[in-house]
Amino acid sequence: MSKCGQCIMKRFNALKTLTHEELERFSEHKTSLLIKKGENLMTEGNSINGLYCIRDGKCKLTKLNTNGKEQIIKFIKGGDILGHRSILSDEPVGLNATALEDMHVCFIPKGDILDSIRDNPQFSLNLIRNISLQLSQANTSISQMAQKPVKDRLAETLLNLEDIFGIDNEGCIDVVLTREEIANTIGTATESAIRLLSNLKKDGVIDLIGKKIKIINKNMLKNLSEGY
Amino acid sequence: MSKCGQCIMKRFNALKTLTHEELERFSEHKTSLLIKKGENLMTEGNSINGLYCIRDGKCKLTKLNTNGKEQIIKFIKGGDILGHRSILSDEPVGLNATALEDMHVCFIPKGDILDSIRDNPQFSLNLIRNISLQLSQANTSISQMAQKPVKDRLAETLLNLEDIFGIDNEGCIDVVLTREEIANTIGTATESAIRLLSNLKKDGVIDLIGKKIKIINKNMLKNLSEGY
DNA sequence: AAAATTAAATGATATTTATCATACTTAAAA
DNA sequence: TTTTAAGTATGATAAATATCATTTAATTTT
């Protein structure tokens, strides 16, 4: 099994401040997982006894509302970590993590993480910063969901998706989502999301190539996301 | 000036794990502030160099949206602390804290807080838990804003407000908010909020006594908040 | 206390968004 | 390949919500 010390992912996340010794310890205890598309890496309400480090693949973090609808809260990709909030606060997981494509994930047991939190203040601080940033983004999200019309939220979401996942060879946003998933991200009916996407295409702001979306006029999208 | 060791507020928040010595140090360096109704304790984008501990009074945490509308993200009362996220992540404040009534607040300089974070893992952990809980609540909020109709969100908000602020002698929710502030909490137009409140009153679910709101049928409100 | 301002309430109307129905397309299964 | 199912698209309509206008009530200022 490959070593944590050689994994390039450690450069992208809170693990980058770990010492050689800590990474060795992680390597010895970690397990590697293959999560197939559609499977859950974490499930809302379950407890968790370790940290997930995403090597590659993409997943969505969702929450099931009391009315039975799924809300997508956040997207996760290679280099991200999952489960640290639950470990730190010693609480059950709050969100479902469902693979959007096959994922390779490493699982590092809670004990090793807690040891590093105790021994390595910088690691601890990085985890806190990660959660703080998430809180800050969540607050922005609340404000936008509450105040902005669906069209603006769609524009915002498309820009976000390109930011997170980048673009492929054809210039399309490099993630495959169903229209329903897009609708569940912006909080609207699937038909409404489809209609608004069609309008954006008709206006030449985006292009739709199968499920893939290509942003043509980023400035226009930005304006739309701000209500112009 | 009164001492932190004798302040009853220390029992209600993350400060409860501090040692006698730490509280002494806080006492020596802290300053007391009176924030008048309508004034800002913190302002979005500003940096902050300490922790605020609310002795009494209430405030709203708000965010100004790109479309100029104010979104209320959270309510704060005596016993709560503010500014720890900013201290921990070393980032500017993300929200405005505006007094809903006169407030008495203690300000503890950043240096003392960072000392305690270093020396007292339990204190550090409590701060992390506090932020984690906020993140969890924020995610719930995103989901509700995105998926639930305004009527459900209003019902939910009224229950929340009673939970947070309790009730006064007359059984009313013990906080005074304008209709506009209620609208900015649930993310709707002021007129819509007023109309829905009137409907709830007509249906005997709540009573409106001036600006004060009294919940009459809590069960009914709970059902409404879940879409029934 | 009177005047002026601000907040609350309500009707009329326009806009946004959801729902239902149906056709078409793509992907998956037999 | 044929069949079946799932996803996408679009029209018609209903429901939710915002906006504008006006009145009344409460609060603040003079």
XYZ file of C-alpha atoms (C1' of nucleotides) in Angstrom:
516
model
C 0.000 0.000 0.000
C 1.279 3.471 -0.858
C 2.604 5.730 1.870
C 0.989 8.901 3.166
C 4.357 10.627 3.049
C 4.467 10.188 -0.713
C 0.826 10.977 -1.416
C 0.521 14.250 -3.267
C -2.848 14.847 -1.636
C -1.143 15.684 1.640
C 0.008 18.902 -0.010
C -3.490 20.178 -0.552
C -5.140 19.913 2.808
C -4.771 20.250 6.554
C -2.413 17.260 6.532
C 0.376 19.326 5.028
C 1.666 20.387 8.435
C 2.153 16.828 9.665
C 5.654 15.634 10.447
C 7.356 12.719 8.737
C 6.753 10.612 11.837
C 3.067 11.424 11.940
C 2.654 10.543 8.276
C 4.454 7.236 8.893
C 2.014 6.451 11.669
C -0.876 7.324 9.393
C 0.525 5.085 6.649
C 0.692 2.109 8.981
C -2.851 2.423 10.236
C -4.707 3.757 7.244
C -6.989 1.728 5.022
C -7.749 2.443 1.383
C -11.287 2.348 0.092
C -12.941 2.297 -3.279
C -16.312 4.021 -3.174
C -18.353 3.280 -6.271
C -20.522 5.912 -7.904
C -23.758 6.311 -5.972
C -22.412 4.755 -2.770
C -22.237 6.635 0.512
C -18.927 7.434 2.159
C -20.689 8.886 5.175
C -24.321 8.835 6.216
C -26.218 11.533 8.101
C -26.655 10.604 11.757
C -24.046 7.839 11.795
C -21.007 8.127 13.969
C -17.589 7.950 12.445
C -14.291 6.861 13.889
C -11.723 8.389 11.632
C -10.860 10.899 8.973
C -11.398 10.435 5.245
C -8.822 11.814 2.885
C -10.041 11.971 -0.715
C -7.430 10.790 -3.210
C -9.546 11.140 -6.316
C -13.152 11.228 -7.362
C -15.948 13.596 -6.500
C -18.835 13.495 -4.079
C -21.762 15.588 -2.952
C -22.591 16.425 0.665
C -26.338 16.338 1.147
C -28.955 16.749 3.803
C -32.392 15.186 3.792
C -34.965 17.816 4.644
C -37.998 17.155 6.861
C -40.138 17.394 3.725
C -38.187 14.557 2.108
C -36.248 16.676 -0.358
C -32.489 16.355 -0.759
C -30.422 19.499 -0.426
C -26.867 19.520 -1.741
C -24.776 21.539 0.699
C -21.299 21.208 -0.734
C -19.132 19.417 -3.318
C -15.970 17.538 -2.436
C -13.047 16.503 -4.643
C -9.565 14.988 -4.484
C -7.411 16.642 -1.818
C -10.351 17.419 0.456
C -10.839 15.817 3.852
C -14.068 14.645 5.449
C -15.081 13.708 8.952
C -12.860 16.062 10.908
C -15.788 18.106 12.168
C -17.359 14.992 13.571
C -14.095 13.874 15.190
C -13.376 17.257 16.724
C -16.852 17.850 18.068
C -17.395 14.206 18.936
C -20.789 14.241 17.276
C -22.492 12.154 14.609
C -21.977 13.075 10.984
C -24.361 15.806 9.856
C -24.377 15.178 6.118
C -24.447 12.343 3.615
C -21.390 12.049 1.382
C -22.435 10.330 -1.850
C -19.978 9.552 -4.646
C -20.687 11.289 -7.967
C -18.138 8.980 -9.600
C -15.844 6.204 -8.376
C -13.621 7.485 -5.590
C -10.366 6.418 -3.985
C -10.335 7.353 -0.348
C -7.998 6.770 2.580
C -9.361 6.240 6.055
C -7.196 7.249 9.001
C -8.382 6.045 12.410
C -9.574 8.578 14.951
C -6.819 7.717 17.471
C -4.028 8.805 15.161
C -5.845 12.016 14.328
C -6.420 12.852 17.983
C -2.765 12.151 18.733
C -1.709 14.602 16.071
C -4.209 17.171 17.264
C -2.660 16.904 20.722
C 0.977 16.917 19.588
C 0.813 19.265 16.644
C -0.876 22.624 17.320
C -0.412 23.697 13.718
C -2.360 20.669 12.477
C -5.070 21.380 14.999
C -5.206 24.998 13.883
C -5.476 23.983 10.248
C -8.478 21.810 11.013
C -10.101 24.700 12.846
C -9.398 27.045 9.942
C -10.998 24.525 7.600
C -14.156 24.399 9.692
C -14.176 28.176 10.126
C -13.968 28.646 6.391
C -16.826 26.218 5.897
C -18.912 28.153 8.408
C -18.173 31.384 6.647
C -19.174 29.869 3.298
C -22.301 28.370 4.829
C -23.388 31.784 6.104
C -22.943 33.242 2.635
C -24.978 30.373 1.286
C -27.835 30.993 3.739
C -27.988 34.605 2.663
C -28.074 33.721 -1.014
C -30.655 30.988 -0.654
C -32.888 33.271 1.381
C -32.602 36.428 -0.649
C -31.815 35.625 -4.246
C -34.200 34.375 -6.927
C -33.599 30.996 -8.521
C -32.052 32.419 -11.681
C -29.354 34.225 -9.679
C -28.674 31.144 -7.590
C -28.251 29.022 -10.707
C -25.749 31.489 -12.170
C -23.854 31.547 -8.877
C -23.827 27.748 -8.703
C -22.478 27.332 -12.234
C -19.611 29.699 -11.431
C -18.967 27.816 -8.202
C -18.892 24.467 -9.961
C -16.344 25.681 -12.484
C -14.273 27.111 -9.631
C -14.324 23.832 -7.736
C -13.975 21.280 -10.518
C -12.304 23.275 -13.288
C -12.873 22.555 -16.989
C -12.193 19.550 -19.207
C -10.609 19.397 -22.680
C -13.767 20.714 -24.322
C -14.022 23.621 -21.891
C -16.966 22.128 -20.011
C -17.294 22.204 -16.231
C -15.522 19.012 -15.210
C -18.270 17.284 -13.265
C -21.308 15.299 -14.343
C -24.487 16.205 -12.498
C -28.064 15.338 -13.289
C -30.486 18.221 -13.714
C -32.095 17.025 -10.513
C -28.808 17.414 -8.655
C -28.410 20.929 -9.991
C -31.962 21.659 -8.845
C -31.166 20.214 -5.410
C -28.135 22.474 -5.164
C -29.984 25.710 -5.843
C -33.172 24.622 -4.104
C -35.739 24.527 -6.853
C -37.856 22.089 -8.861
C -36.021 20.012 -11.459
C -38.194 21.422 -14.259
C -37.363 24.972 -13.193
C -33.640 24.231 -13.260
C -33.959 22.683 -16.731
C -35.937 25.656 -18.009
C -33.459 28.208 -16.667
C -30.515 26.267 -18.126
C -32.293 26.251 -21.504
C -32.797 30.006 -21.260
C -29.138 30.579 -20.453
C -28.221 28.527 -23.509
C -30.657 30.447 -25.704
C -29.055 33.679 -24.470
C -25.608 32.379 -25.352
C -24.360 32.499 -21.765
C -23.712 28.771 -21.517
C -23.689 25.751 -23.793
C -25.280 22.408 -22.977
C -23.514 19.342 -24.356
C -25.414 16.359 -23.018
C -25.136 16.560 -19.263
C -22.028 18.711 -19.515
C -22.195 22.471 -19.149
C -19.820 24.944 -20.733
C -19.664 28.518 -19.514
C -19.363 30.829 -22.505
C -19.841 34.259 -20.989
C -18.512 34.255 -17.449
C -19.001 37.980 -16.977
C -22.644 37.735 -17.915
C -23.119 34.869 -15.453
C -21.470 36.922 -12.743
C -23.824 39.795 -13.414
C -26.817 37.463 -13.385
C -25.670 35.987 -10.059
C -25.792 39.507 -8.650
C -29.237 40.235 -10.016
C -28.473 42.261 -13.168
C -14.647 46.536 37.736
C -16.246 43.148 38.402
C -14.189 39.987 38.091
C -14.525 37.288 35.446
C -14.275 34.631 38.156
C -17.484 35.898 39.700
C -19.372 36.534 36.478
C -22.241 34.080 36.114
C -21.884 34.220 32.340
C -18.730 32.136 32.531
C -20.972 29.214 33.443
C -22.838 29.348 30.168
C -20.173 29.311 27.524
C -16.813 27.987 26.419
C -15.184 29.975 29.231
C -16.449 27.519 31.829
C -13.369 25.306 31.497
C -10.953 28.110 32.334
C -8.897 27.877 35.494
C -9.011 30.379 38.314
C -5.679 31.806 37.149
C -6.842 32.228 33.576
C -9.973 34.027 34.718
C -7.840 36.318 36.891
C -5.743 37.198 33.860
C -8.893 37.871 31.836
C -10.218 40.111 34.635
C -7.104 42.230 34.617
C -7.039 42.812 30.883
C -10.709 42.897 29.986
C -12.654 46.027 29.202
C -16.391 46.494 29.668
C -18.511 48.032 26.945
C -22.015 49.395 26.685
C -23.420 48.918 23.211
C -26.560 50.974 22.652
C -29.503 49.644 20.692
C -28.791 49.871 16.970
C -25.022 50.128 17.382
C -22.602 47.589 15.926
C -20.468 45.395 18.138
C -18.712 43.905 15.131
C -18.772 44.903 11.470
C -18.486 42.604 8.459
C -15.018 42.725 6.953
C -13.341 44.406 9.917
C -10.612 42.646 11.819
C -10.982 42.034 15.502
C -8.382 41.624 18.200
C -10.215 39.923 20.996
C -13.211 37.973 22.166
C -16.572 39.456 23.129
C -18.438 37.905 26.012
C -22.083 39.004 26.162
C -23.214 39.833 29.723
C -26.712 40.936 28.853
C -28.700 42.258 25.943
C -29.480 40.815 22.555
C -28.062 41.262 19.091
C -28.556 40.034 15.565
C -25.802 38.699 13.317
C -26.393 39.878 9.777
C -24.869 39.743 6.349
C -25.334 42.300 3.612
C -26.150 40.528 0.380
C -24.789 41.607 -3.028
C -28.306 42.806 -3.868
C -28.282 45.149 -0.868
C -30.663 43.138 1.299
C -29.857 42.310 4.914
C -30.003 38.665 5.942
C -30.191 37.799 9.638
C -28.071 34.698 10.164
C -28.280 34.222 13.915
C -29.412 35.755 17.204
C -27.116 36.259 20.190
C -27.947 36.770 23.856
C -26.333 36.967 27.297
C -23.882 34.116 27.894
C -22.896 33.852 24.232
C -19.446 34.681 22.936
C -18.520 36.412 19.701
C -15.338 36.792 17.700
C -13.734 33.435 18.482
C -14.091 32.226 14.893
C -12.213 35.253 13.689
C -9.479 34.826 16.329
C -9.029 31.124 15.625
C -8.951 31.421 11.856
C -7.119 34.751 11.905
C -9.574 36.197 9.435
C -11.776 39.299 9.330
C -15.210 39.126 10.885
C -17.802 37.673 8.514
C -20.966 39.137 10.001
C -22.321 42.332 11.502
C -23.395 42.142 15.141
C -26.020 44.820 15.758
C -27.591 45.388 19.173
C -31.358 44.791 19.346
C -31.362 46.460 22.765
C -28.702 47.973 25.031
C -25.990 45.425 25.742
C -23.290 44.970 28.349
C -20.304 43.243 26.847
C -16.817 42.324 28.017
C -13.900 42.429 25.635
C -10.958 40.098 26.307
C -7.806 40.786 24.280
C -6.685 38.243 21.711
C -3.381 37.548 23.454
C -5.048 36.179 26.590
C -7.364 34.022 24.511
C -4.504 32.585 22.466
C -2.590 31.875 25.692
C -5.513 29.886 27.033
C -5.970 28.069 23.744
C -2.326 26.999 23.966
C -2.380 26.080 27.665
C -5.843 24.657 28.035
C -6.815 21.978 25.487
C -10.279 21.704 26.961
C -10.939 25.396 26.351
C -9.631 25.038 22.822
C -11.876 22.043 22.262
C -14.901 23.918 23.569
C -14.315 26.695 21.082
C -14.054 24.149 18.286
C -17.272 22.483 19.412
C -18.994 25.836 19.410
C -17.925 26.503 15.820
C -18.789 22.947 14.776
C -22.259 23.320 16.198
C -22.694 26.586 14.355
C -21.641 24.907 11.118
C -24.103 22.133 11.673
C -26.901 24.610 12.343
C -25.890 26.656 9.309
C -26.174 23.593 7.079
C -29.651 22.911 8.393
C -30.495 26.506 7.711
C -29.277 26.305 4.099
C -31.486 23.309 3.541
C -34.539 24.996 5.017
C -34.034 28.257 3.178
C -33.577 26.434 -0.095
C -36.379 23.910 0.183
C -39.120 25.208 2.419
C -41.800 27.748 1.530
C -41.943 31.032 3.400
C -44.824 29.954 5.636
C -42.863 26.955 6.932
C -39.777 29.091 7.498
C -41.778 31.614 9.481
C -43.208 28.888 11.722
C -39.731 27.467 12.234
C -38.317 30.893 13.045
C -40.983 31.653 15.640
C -40.232 28.370 17.403
C -36.517 29.143 17.238
C -37.000 32.598 18.693
C -38.959 31.239 21.643
C -36.254 28.604 22.155
C -33.491 31.179 22.157
C -35.068 34.065 24.075
C -37.743 32.349 26.157
C -40.996 34.037 27.137
C -41.835 37.099 29.247
C -44.488 37.547 31.977
C -47.279 37.723 29.397
C -46.102 34.563 27.657
C -44.728 36.445 24.658
C -41.445 35.620 22.947
C -38.976 37.734 24.890
C -37.447 39.757 22.087
C -38.626 42.814 20.192
C -38.145 42.594 16.448
C -39.584 44.730 13.688
C -41.580 42.974 10.986
C -38.751 43.838 8.644
C -36.278 41.987 10.866
C -38.528 38.943 10.910
C -38.725 39.157 7.117
C -34.932 39.416 6.905
C -34.608 36.314 9.056
C -36.795 34.112 6.904
C -35.766 35.732 3.635
C -38.956 37.273 2.342
C -40.561 40.655 1.702
C -41.708 42.569 4.778
C -45.304 42.618 3.521
C -45.267 38.847 3.084
C -44.041 38.351 6.629
C -46.745 40.680 7.956
C -49.445 38.876 5.972
C -48.348 35.444 7.147
C -48.207 36.614 10.771
C -51.732 37.983 10.398
C -52.897 34.648 8.999
C -51.313 32.743 11.881
C -53.121 35.066 14.270
C -56.427 34.591 12.441
C -55.934 30.827 12.712
C -55.348 31.110 16.454
C -51.796 29.751 16.254
C -50.153 32.913 17.593
C -51.221 36.193 19.112
C -49.831 39.590 18.129
C -49.585 42.158 20.922
C -47.932 45.183 19.369
C -44.515 44.038 18.222
C -44.602 41.127 20.654
C -45.536 37.640 19.506
C -47.129 34.984 21.673
C -47.150 31.368 20.563
C -50.530 29.840 21.410
C -50.413 26.499 19.633
C -46.852 25.239 19.579
C -47.786 21.884 18.108
C -49.589 23.506 15.216
C -46.550 25.696 14.543
C -44.317 22.662 14.578
C -46.528 20.939 12.033
C -46.574 24.030 9.847
C -42.778 24.230 10.000
C -42.675 20.728 8.570
C -45.126 21.484 5.810
C -48.415 20.118 7.171
C -49.782 68.453 22.087
C -49.147 68.818 17.267
C -46.532 67.597 13.482
C -43.629 64.562 11.236
C -41.696 60.253 10.660
C -41.575 55.406 10.755
C -43.743 50.984 11.104
C -47.718 47.938 10.374
C -51.574 46.333 7.845
C -54.118 45.226 3.771
C -55.827 45.285 -1.146
C -54.694 44.899 -6.067
C -51.707 43.240 -9.270
C -47.493 41.389 -11.443
C -43.921 38.166 -11.304
C -41.776 34.066 -9.993
C -41.856 29.374 -9.216
C -44.108 24.760 -8.693
C -46.917 21.263 -10.433
C -48.962 18.416 -13.803
C -49.012 16.529 -18.361
C -46.735 14.879 -22.223
C -43.128 14.191 -25.716
C -38.584 13.242 -26.659
C -33.900 11.441 -25.736
C -30.504 8.759 -23.728
C -28.894 5.034 -21.103
C -29.599 0.520 -19.083
C -31.524 -4.102 -18.945
C -33.528 -8.153 -20.883
C -31.481 -5.662 -30.642
C -35.546 -4.731 -28.450
C -37.551 -3.293 -24.397
C -37.685 -0.731 -20.373
C -36.578 2.722 -17.561
C -34.596 7.043 -16.407
C -33.482 11.545 -17.558
C -34.352 15.777 -20.283
C -37.299 19.105 -22.391
C -41.306 21.999 -22.918
C -46.213 23.636 -22.654
C -50.212 24.760 -19.759
C -51.756 26.003 -15.501
C -51.869 26.755 -10.506
C -49.820 28.408 -6.461
C -46.582 31.203 -3.983
C -44.409 35.418 -3.428
C -43.041 40.248 -4.597
C -44.217 44.777 -5.677
C -46.860 48.887 -5.595
C -50.385 51.685 -3.562
C -52.926 53.234 0.220
C -54.613 53.416 4.943
C -54.035 53.119 9.713
C -51.308 52.883 13.858
C -47.379 53.754 16.603
C -43.321 56.364 17.626
C -40.359 60.284 17.563
C -39.432 65.090 16.997
C -40.487 69.790 17.282
